[in-house]
Coordinates of C-alpha atoms and ligand atoms in Angstrom, one line a residue:
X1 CA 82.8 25.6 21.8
X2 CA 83.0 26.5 25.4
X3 CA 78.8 27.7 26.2
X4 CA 77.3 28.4 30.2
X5 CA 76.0 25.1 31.2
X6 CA 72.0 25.8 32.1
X7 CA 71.5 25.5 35.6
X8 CA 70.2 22.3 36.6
X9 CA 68.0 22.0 39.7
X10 CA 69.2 19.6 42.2
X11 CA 66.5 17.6 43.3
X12 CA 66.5 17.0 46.8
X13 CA 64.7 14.2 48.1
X14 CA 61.6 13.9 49.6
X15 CA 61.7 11.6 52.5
X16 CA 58.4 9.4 52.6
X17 CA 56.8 11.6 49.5
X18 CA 54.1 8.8 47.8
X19 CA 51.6 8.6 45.6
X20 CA 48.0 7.4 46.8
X21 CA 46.3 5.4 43.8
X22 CA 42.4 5.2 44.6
X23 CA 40.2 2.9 42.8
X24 CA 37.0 4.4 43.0
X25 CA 35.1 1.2 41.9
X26 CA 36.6 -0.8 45.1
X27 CA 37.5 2.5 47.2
X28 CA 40.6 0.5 47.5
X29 CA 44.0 2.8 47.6
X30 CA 47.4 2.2 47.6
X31 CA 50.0 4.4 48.4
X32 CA 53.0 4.3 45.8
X33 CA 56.9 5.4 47.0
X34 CA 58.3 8.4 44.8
X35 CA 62.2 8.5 44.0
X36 CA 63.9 11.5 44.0
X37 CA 66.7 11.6 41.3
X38 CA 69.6 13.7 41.1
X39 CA 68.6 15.8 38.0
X40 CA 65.8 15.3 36.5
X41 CA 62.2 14.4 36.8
X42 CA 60.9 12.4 39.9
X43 CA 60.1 8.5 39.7
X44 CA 57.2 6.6 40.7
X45 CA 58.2 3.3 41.8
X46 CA 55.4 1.5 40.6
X47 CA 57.1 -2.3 42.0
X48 CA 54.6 -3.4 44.2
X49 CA 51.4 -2.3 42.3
X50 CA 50.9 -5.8 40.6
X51 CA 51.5 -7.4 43.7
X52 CA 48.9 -5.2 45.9
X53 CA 46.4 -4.4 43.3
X54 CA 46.5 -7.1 40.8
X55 CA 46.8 -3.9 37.9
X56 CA 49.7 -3.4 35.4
X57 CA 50.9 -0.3 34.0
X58 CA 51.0 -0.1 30.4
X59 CA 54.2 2.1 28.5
X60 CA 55.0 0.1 25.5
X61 CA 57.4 2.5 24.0
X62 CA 58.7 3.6 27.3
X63 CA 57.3 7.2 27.1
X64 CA 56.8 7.7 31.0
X65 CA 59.1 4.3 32.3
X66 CA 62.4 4.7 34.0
X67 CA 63.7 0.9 33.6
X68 CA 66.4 1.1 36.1
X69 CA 68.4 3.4 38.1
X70 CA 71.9 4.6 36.5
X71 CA 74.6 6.7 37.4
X72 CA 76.3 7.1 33.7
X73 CA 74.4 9.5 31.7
X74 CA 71.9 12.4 32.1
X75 CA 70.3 14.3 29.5
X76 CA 67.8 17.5 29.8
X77 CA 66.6 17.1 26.5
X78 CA 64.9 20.7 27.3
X79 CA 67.5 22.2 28.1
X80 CA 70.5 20.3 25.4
X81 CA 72.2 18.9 28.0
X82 CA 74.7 15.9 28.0
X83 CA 76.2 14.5 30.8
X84 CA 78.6 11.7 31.3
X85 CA 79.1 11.2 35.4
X86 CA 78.2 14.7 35.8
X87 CA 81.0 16.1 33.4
X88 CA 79.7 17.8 30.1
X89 CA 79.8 16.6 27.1
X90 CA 81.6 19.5 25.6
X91 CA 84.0 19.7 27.9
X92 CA 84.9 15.8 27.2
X93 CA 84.9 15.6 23.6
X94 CA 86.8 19.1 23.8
X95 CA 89.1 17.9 26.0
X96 CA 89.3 13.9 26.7
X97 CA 90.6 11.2 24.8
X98 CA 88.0 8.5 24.5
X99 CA 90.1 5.8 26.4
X100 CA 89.7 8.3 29.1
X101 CA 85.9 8.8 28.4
X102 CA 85.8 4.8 28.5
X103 CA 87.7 5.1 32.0
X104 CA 85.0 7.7 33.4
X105 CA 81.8 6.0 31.9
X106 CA 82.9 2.3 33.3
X107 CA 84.7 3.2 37.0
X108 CA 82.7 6.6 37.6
X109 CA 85.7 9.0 37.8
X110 CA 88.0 10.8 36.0
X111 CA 91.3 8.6 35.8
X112 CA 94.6 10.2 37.6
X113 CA 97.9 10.1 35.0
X114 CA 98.9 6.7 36.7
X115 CA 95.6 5.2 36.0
X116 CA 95.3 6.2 32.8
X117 CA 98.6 4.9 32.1
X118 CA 97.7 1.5 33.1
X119 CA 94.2 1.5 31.4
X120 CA 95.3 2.8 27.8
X121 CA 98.2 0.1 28.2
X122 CA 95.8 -2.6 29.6
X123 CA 92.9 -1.6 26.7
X124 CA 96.3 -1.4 24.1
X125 CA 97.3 -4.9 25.0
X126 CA 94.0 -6.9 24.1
X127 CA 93.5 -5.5 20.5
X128 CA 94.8 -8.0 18.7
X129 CA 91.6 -10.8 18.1
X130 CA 92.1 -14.7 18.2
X131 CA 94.3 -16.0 15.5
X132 CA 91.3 -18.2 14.2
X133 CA 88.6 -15.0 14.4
X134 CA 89.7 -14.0 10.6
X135 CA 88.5 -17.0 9.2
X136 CA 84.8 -15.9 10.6
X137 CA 84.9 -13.1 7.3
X138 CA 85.8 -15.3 4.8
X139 CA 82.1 -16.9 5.7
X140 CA 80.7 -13.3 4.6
X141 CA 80.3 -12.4 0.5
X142 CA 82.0 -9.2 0.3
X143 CA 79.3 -6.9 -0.2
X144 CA 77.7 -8.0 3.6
X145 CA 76.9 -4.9 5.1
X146 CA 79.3 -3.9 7.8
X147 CA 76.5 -4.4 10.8
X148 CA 75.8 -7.9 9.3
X149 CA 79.4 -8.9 9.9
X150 CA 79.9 -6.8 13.3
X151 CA 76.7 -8.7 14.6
X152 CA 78.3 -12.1 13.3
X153 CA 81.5 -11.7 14.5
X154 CA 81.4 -9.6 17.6
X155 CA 79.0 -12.6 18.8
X156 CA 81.8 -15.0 17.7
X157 CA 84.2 -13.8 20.4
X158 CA 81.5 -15.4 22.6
X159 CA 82.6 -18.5 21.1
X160 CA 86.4 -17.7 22.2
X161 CA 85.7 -16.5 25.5
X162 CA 83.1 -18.6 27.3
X163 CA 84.3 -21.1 29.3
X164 CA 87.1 -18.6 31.3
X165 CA 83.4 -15.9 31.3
X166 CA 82.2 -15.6 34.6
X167 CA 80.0 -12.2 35.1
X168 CA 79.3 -13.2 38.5
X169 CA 83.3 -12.4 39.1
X170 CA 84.1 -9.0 39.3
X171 CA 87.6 -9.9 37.8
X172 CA 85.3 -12.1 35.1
X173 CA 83.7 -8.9 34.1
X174 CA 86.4 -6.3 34.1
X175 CA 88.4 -8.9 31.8
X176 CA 85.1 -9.0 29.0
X177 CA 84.9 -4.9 29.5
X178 CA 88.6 -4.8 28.6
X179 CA 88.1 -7.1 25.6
X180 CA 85.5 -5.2 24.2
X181 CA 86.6 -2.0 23.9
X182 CA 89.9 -3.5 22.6
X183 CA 88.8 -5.5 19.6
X184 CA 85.6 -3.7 18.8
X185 CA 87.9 -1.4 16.7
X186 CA 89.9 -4.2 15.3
X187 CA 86.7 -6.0 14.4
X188 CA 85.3 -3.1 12.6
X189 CA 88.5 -2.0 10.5
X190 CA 88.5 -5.8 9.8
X191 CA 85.2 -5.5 8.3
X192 CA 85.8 -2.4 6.4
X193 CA 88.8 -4.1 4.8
X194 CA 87.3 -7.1 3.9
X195 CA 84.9 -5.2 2.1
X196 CA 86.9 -3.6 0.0
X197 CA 88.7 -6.4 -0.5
X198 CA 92.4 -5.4 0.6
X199 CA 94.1 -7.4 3.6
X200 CA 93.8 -6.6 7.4
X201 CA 96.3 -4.3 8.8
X202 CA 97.5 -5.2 12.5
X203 CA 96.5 -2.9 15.6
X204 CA 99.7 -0.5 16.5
X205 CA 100.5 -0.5 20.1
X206 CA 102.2 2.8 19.7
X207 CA 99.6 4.4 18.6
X208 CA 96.4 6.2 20.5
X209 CA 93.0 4.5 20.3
X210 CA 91.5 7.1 17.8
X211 CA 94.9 6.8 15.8
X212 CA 94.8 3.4 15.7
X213 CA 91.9 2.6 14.4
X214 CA 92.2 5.1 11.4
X215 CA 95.7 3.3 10.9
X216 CA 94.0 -0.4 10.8
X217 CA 91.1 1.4 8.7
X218 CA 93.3 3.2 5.8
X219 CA 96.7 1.6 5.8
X220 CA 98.0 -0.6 3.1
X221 CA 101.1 -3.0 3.6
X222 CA 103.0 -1.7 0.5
X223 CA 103.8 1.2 2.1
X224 CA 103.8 3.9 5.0
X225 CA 100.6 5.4 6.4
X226 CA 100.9 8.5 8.5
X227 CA 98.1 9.3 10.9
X228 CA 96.5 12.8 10.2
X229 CA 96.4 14.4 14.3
X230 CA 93.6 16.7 12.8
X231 CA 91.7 13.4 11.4
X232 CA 92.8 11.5 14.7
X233 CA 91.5 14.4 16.7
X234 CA 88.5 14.4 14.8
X235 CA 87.8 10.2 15.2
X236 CA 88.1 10.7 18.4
X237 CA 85.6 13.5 19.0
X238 CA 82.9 11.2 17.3
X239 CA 83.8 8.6 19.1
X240 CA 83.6 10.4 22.6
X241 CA 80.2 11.8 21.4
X242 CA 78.5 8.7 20.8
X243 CA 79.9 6.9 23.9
X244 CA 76.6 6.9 25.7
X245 CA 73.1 7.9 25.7
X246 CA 71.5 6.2 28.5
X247 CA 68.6 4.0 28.1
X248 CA 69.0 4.0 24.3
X249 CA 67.0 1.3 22.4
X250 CA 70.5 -0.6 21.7
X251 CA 71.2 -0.3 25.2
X252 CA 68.7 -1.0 26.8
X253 CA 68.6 -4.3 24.6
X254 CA 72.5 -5.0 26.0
X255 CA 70.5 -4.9 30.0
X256 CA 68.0 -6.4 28.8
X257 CA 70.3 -9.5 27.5
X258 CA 72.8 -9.4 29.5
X259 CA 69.9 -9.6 32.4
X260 CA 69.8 -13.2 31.8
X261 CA 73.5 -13.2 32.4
X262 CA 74.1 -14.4 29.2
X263 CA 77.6 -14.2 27.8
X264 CA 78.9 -10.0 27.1
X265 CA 80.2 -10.6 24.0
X266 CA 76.9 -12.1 22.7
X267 CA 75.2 -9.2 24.3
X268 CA 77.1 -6.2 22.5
X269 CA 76.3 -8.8 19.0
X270 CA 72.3 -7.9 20.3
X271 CA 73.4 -4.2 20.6
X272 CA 74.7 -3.9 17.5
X273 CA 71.9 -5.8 15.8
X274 CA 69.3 -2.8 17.9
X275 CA 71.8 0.2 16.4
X276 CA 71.8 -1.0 13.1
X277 CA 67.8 0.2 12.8
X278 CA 67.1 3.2 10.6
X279 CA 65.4 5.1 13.4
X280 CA 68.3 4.2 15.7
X281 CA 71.7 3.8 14.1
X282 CA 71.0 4.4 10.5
X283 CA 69.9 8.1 10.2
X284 CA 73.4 9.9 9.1
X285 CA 73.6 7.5 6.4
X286 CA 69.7 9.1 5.4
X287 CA 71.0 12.6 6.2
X288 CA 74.3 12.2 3.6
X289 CA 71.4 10.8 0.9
X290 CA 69.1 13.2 1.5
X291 CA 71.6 16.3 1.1
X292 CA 72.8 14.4 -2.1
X293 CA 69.1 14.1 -3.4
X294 CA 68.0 18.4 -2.3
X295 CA 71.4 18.7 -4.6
X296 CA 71.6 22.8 -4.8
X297 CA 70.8 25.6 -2.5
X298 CA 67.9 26.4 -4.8
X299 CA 66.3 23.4 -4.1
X300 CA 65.7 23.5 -0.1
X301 CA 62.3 25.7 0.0
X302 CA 61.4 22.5 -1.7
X303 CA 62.2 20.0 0.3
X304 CA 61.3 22.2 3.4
X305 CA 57.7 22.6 1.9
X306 CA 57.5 18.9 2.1
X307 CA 58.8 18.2 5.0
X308 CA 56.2 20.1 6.9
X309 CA 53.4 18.5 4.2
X310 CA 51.8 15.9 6.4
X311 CA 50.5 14.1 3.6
X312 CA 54.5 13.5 2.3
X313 CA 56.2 11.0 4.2
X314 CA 59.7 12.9 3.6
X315 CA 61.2 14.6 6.8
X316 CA 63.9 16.6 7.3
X317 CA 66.6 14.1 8.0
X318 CA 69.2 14.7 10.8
X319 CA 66.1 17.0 12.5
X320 CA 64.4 16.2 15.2
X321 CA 65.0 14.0 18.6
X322 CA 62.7 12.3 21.2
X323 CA 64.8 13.4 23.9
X324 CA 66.4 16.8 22.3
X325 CA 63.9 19.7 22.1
X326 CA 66.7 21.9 22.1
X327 CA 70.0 21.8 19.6
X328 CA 71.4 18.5 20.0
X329 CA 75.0 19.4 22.0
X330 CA 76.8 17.0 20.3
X331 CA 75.6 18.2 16.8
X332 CA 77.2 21.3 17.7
X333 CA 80.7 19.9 18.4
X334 CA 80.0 17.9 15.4
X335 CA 79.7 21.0 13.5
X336 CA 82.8 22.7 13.9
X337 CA 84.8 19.1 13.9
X338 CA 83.5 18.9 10.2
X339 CA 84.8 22.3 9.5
X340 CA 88.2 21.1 10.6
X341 CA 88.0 18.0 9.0
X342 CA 87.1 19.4 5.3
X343 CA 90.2 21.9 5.8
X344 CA 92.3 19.7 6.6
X345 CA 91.9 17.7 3.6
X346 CA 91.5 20.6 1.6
X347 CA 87.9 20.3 0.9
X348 CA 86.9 24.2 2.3
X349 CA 83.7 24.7 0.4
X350 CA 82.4 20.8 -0.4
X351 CA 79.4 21.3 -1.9
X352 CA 77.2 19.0 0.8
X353 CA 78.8 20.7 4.0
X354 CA 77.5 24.1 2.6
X355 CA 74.0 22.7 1.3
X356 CA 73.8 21.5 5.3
X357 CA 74.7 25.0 6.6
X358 CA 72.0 26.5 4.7
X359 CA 69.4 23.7 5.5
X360 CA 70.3 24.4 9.0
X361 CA 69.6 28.1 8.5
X362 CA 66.6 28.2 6.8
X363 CA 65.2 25.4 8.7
X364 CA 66.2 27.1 11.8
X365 CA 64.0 30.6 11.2
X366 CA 61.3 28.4 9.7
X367 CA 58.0 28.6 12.2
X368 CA 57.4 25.1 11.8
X369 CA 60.6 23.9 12.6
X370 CA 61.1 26.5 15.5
X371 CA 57.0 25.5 17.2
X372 CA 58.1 21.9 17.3
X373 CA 61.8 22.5 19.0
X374 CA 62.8 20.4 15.7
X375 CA 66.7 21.4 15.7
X376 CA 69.7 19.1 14.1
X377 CA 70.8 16.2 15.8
X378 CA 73.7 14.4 16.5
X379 CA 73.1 12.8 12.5
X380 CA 73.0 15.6 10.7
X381 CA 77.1 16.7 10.3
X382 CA 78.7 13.1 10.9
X383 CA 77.9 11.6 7.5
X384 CA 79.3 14.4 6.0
X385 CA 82.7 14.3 8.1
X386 CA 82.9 10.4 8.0
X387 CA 82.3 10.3 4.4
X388 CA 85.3 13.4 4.2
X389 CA 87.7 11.1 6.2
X390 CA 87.0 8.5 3.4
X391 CA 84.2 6.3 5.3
X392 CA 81.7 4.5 2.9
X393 CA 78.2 5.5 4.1
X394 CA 77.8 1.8 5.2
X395 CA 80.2 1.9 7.5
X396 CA 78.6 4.7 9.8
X397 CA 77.1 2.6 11.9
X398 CA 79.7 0.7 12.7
X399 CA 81.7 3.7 13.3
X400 CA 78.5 4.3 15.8
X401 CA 78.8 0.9 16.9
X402 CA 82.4 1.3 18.0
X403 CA 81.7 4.8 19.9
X404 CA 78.5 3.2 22.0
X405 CA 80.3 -0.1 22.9
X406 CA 82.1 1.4 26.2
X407 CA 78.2 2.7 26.9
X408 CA 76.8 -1.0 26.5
X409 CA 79.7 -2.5 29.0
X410 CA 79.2 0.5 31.2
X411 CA 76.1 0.2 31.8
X412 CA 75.9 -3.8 31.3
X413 CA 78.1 -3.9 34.3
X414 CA 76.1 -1.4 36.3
X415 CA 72.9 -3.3 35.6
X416 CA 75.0 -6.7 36.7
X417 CA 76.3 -5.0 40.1
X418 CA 73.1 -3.5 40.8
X419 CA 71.9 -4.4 44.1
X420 CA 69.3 -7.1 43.8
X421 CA 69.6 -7.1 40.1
X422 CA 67.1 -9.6 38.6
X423 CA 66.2 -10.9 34.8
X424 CA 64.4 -7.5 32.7
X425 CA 60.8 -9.4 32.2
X426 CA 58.1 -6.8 30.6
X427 CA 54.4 -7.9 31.3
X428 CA 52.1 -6.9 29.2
X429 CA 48.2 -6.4 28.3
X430 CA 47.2 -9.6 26.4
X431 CA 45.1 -8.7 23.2
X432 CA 44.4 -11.9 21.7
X433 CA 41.4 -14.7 21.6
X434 CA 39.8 -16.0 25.0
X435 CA 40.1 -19.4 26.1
X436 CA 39.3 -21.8 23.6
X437 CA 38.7 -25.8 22.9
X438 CA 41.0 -27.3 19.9
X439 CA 39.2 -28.4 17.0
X440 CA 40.6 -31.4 15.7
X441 CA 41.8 -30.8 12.0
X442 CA 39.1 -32.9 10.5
X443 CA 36.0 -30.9 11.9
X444 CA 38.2 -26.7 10.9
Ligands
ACO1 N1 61.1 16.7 9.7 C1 59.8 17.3 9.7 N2 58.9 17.2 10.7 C2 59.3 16.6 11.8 C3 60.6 16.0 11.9 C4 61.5 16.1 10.8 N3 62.7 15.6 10.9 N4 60.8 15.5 13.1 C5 59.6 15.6 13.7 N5 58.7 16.3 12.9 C6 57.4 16.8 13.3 C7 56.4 15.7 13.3 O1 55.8 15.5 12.1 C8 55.4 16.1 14.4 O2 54.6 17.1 13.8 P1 53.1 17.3 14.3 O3 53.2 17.6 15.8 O4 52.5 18.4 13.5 O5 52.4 15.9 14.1 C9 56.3 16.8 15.4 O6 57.5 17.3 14.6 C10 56.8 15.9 16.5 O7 57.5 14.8 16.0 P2 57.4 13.3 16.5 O8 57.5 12.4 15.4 O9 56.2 13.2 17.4 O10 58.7 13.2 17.4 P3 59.4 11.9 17.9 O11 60.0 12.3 19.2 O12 58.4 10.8 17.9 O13 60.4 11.6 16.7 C11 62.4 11.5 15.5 C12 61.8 11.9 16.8 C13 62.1 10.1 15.1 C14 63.9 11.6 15.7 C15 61.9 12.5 14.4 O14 62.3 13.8 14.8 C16 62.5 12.2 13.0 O15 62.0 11.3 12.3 N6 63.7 12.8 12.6 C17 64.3 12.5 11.4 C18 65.1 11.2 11.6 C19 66.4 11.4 12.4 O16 67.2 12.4 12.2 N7 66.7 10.4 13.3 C20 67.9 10.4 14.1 C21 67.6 10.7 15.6 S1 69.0 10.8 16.5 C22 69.5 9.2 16.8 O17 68.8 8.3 16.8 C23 71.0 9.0 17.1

């Protein structure tokens, strides 16, 4: 797993480096500050520019806009690069348990053994939710879809902690940052039991965060339920791997919500309801039902044919990333954690883990594939390893849901503490009818 980590340049900063905006109509210029970054590419800070010019810029999906500064997560999509606080993303999921992944991504450093101690027990002793939060299910037919009834219930908690909620208070929001990554995973064990109809198993304080949640997940009362470590191992590993992605469309609708300083737990209900898209939280589920529909070996020159026919809508599922033009690091890891997986519960040689392989192989020394920079992503081996472990393909993206939660309170606390931090308000370029008179209804 271990690879050479590219080298990333260091940018160094640029001391009074500016952009000069002329508009030739006027002849009027402004000169525009440029930000120097650690990694990465430098930033215009286009702040002022309403202000001096009276102009907007326009970037409705974000291609060319940095919305805030953050210190959590880099990627070089170029290059397949991951990093959490500066540490890999191999060496994490390789080596870090995801409580101390959660430590890193919400205080900035790796924890010592004494802090670890007290955050695992301090994370371990708010998992249990509210006495009255089971009722909440009951409200939900059985055959909700797990996101429904994470987005309904993960915004219920706002209902049990509002009044003692106070984000202004440093103490306010380690307390909601606690909760959250505490009862996330009760929550969405909850809602996998409830829809398969069997009753809800209580966290186990002795057990480790992965563990524990595959305990609440698979155990029954009517007998003993031992934890796999290979399957705990493997829980983990997703979970570390989905733990942030930076600005993200789910998280940057937590900032974006929790701008307003409107209540956390109501602003992890919006990030779920963002994850829950197709093109955001939803694509393993299209990867497992794709590799179902292809079927047989034989069958991929046919689906590759139309996944490079522009007049078919079908594409390659699991391929493909806006950031990524390089193999996806964390579909790598995936990889090999599926391989252990399927041994472990004897499944060597299932039939979709092998079609994947070759997909990947083919598609991989296909020209199309290989001019685009189209390699698998972080999709395209989780379906098939959640579904091994026994997860209904519903329930991925809750299982995503759970893994990006410490990334929303990370980074919803580092947008609250950020210096001068003010309500996200887009602008934007109004396309409708000019001014007006009302017609009164008699004379339309
Ligand atoms: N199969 C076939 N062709 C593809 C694929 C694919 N999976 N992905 C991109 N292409 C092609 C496009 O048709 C386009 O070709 P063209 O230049 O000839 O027009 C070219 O590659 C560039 O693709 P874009 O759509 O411009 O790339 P974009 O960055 O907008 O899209 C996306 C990225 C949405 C992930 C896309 O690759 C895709 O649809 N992949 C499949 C769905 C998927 O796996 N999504 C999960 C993403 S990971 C995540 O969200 C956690």
């Amino acid at each position: 797993m271990a690879r050479e980590l590219p080298e990333l340049e260091i940018v160094e900063p640029v001391d009074g480096e500016k952009v000069t905006v002329i508009f030739h109509g006027t002849g009027k210029q402004v000169d525009l500050p440029v930000l120097s970054p650690t990694h990465g590419p430098k930033v215009i800070d286009v702040q002022r520019l309403y202000q001096d010019t009276g102009y907007f810029t326009f970037d409705p999906g974000y291609m060319s806009t940095a919305s805030c500064d953050s210190t959590v997560t880099y990627i070089d999509g170029g290059r397949g690069v991951l990093l959490h606080r500066g540490y890999a993303i191999e060496e994490l999921a390789t080596n870090a348990g995801f409580i101390e992944v959660c430590y890193l991504l919400l205080y900035g450093d790796l924890p010592d053994a004494e802090q670890l101690r007290e955050f695992e027990d301090v994370i371990t002793h708010h998992t249990m939710v509210h006495d009255q939060l089971p009722q909440f299910f009951k409200g939900f037919r059985r055959d909700a879809h797990p996101m429904a009834v994470m987005v309904g219930t993960v915004g219920a908690l706002s209902a049990f902690y509002h009044e003692d909620t106070d984000v202004t208070d440093p103490h306010g929001r380690m307390v909601a940052t606690h909760r959250i990554i505490a009862k996330l995973p009760t929550i969405a064990a909850m809602a996998y039991k409830y829809s398969i109809g069997q009753p809800f198993i209580y966290p186990r304080n002795d057990l480790d965060y992965a563990a524990n949640f595959l305990h609440m997940c698979f155990a029954v009362p009517c007998e003993p339920y031992v934890v796999s470590p290979v399957l705990a191992r493997a829980m983990n590993r997703f979970l570390v791997l989905h733990a942030d992605h930076e600005q993200n469309a789910s998280t940057a609708t937590v900032r974006i919500a929790g701008s307003s300083q409107a209540n956390p737990y109501a602003c992890m209900a919006a990030g779920i309801a963002c994850l829950w898209g197709p093109a955001h939280g939803g694509a393993n589920e299209a990867v497992l039902s794709m590799l179902m529909e292809i079927g047989s070996r034989d069958r991929i020159p046919e689906f590759i044919k139309r996944a490079k026919d522009k007049n078919d809508p079908f594409r390659l599922m699991g391929f493909g990333h806006r950031v990524y033009k390089n193999y996806d690091p964390r579909a790598a890891i995936l990889r090999e954690s599926c391989h252990e997986v399927l041994e472990e519960l004897d499944k060597k040689g299932e039939p979709l883990f092998e079609l994947a392989l070759e997909l990947e192989r083919i598609a991989r020394e296909d020209d199309y594939f290989i001019e685009r920079k189209l390699f698998p992503n972080v999709d395209f081996y989780s379906g098939i390893t959640l579904r091994a472990m026994g997860f209904p393909t519903a329930m991925f993206p809750a299982l995503f849901a759970l893994g990006r939660s410490v990334g929303w309170v990370a980074q919803w606390k580092e947008m609250i503490e950020a210096p001068g931090q003010r309500i996200g308000r887009p602008r934007q370029r109004y396309t409708g009818h000019p001014v007006r008179p009302y017609v009164p209804l008699d004379q339309r």
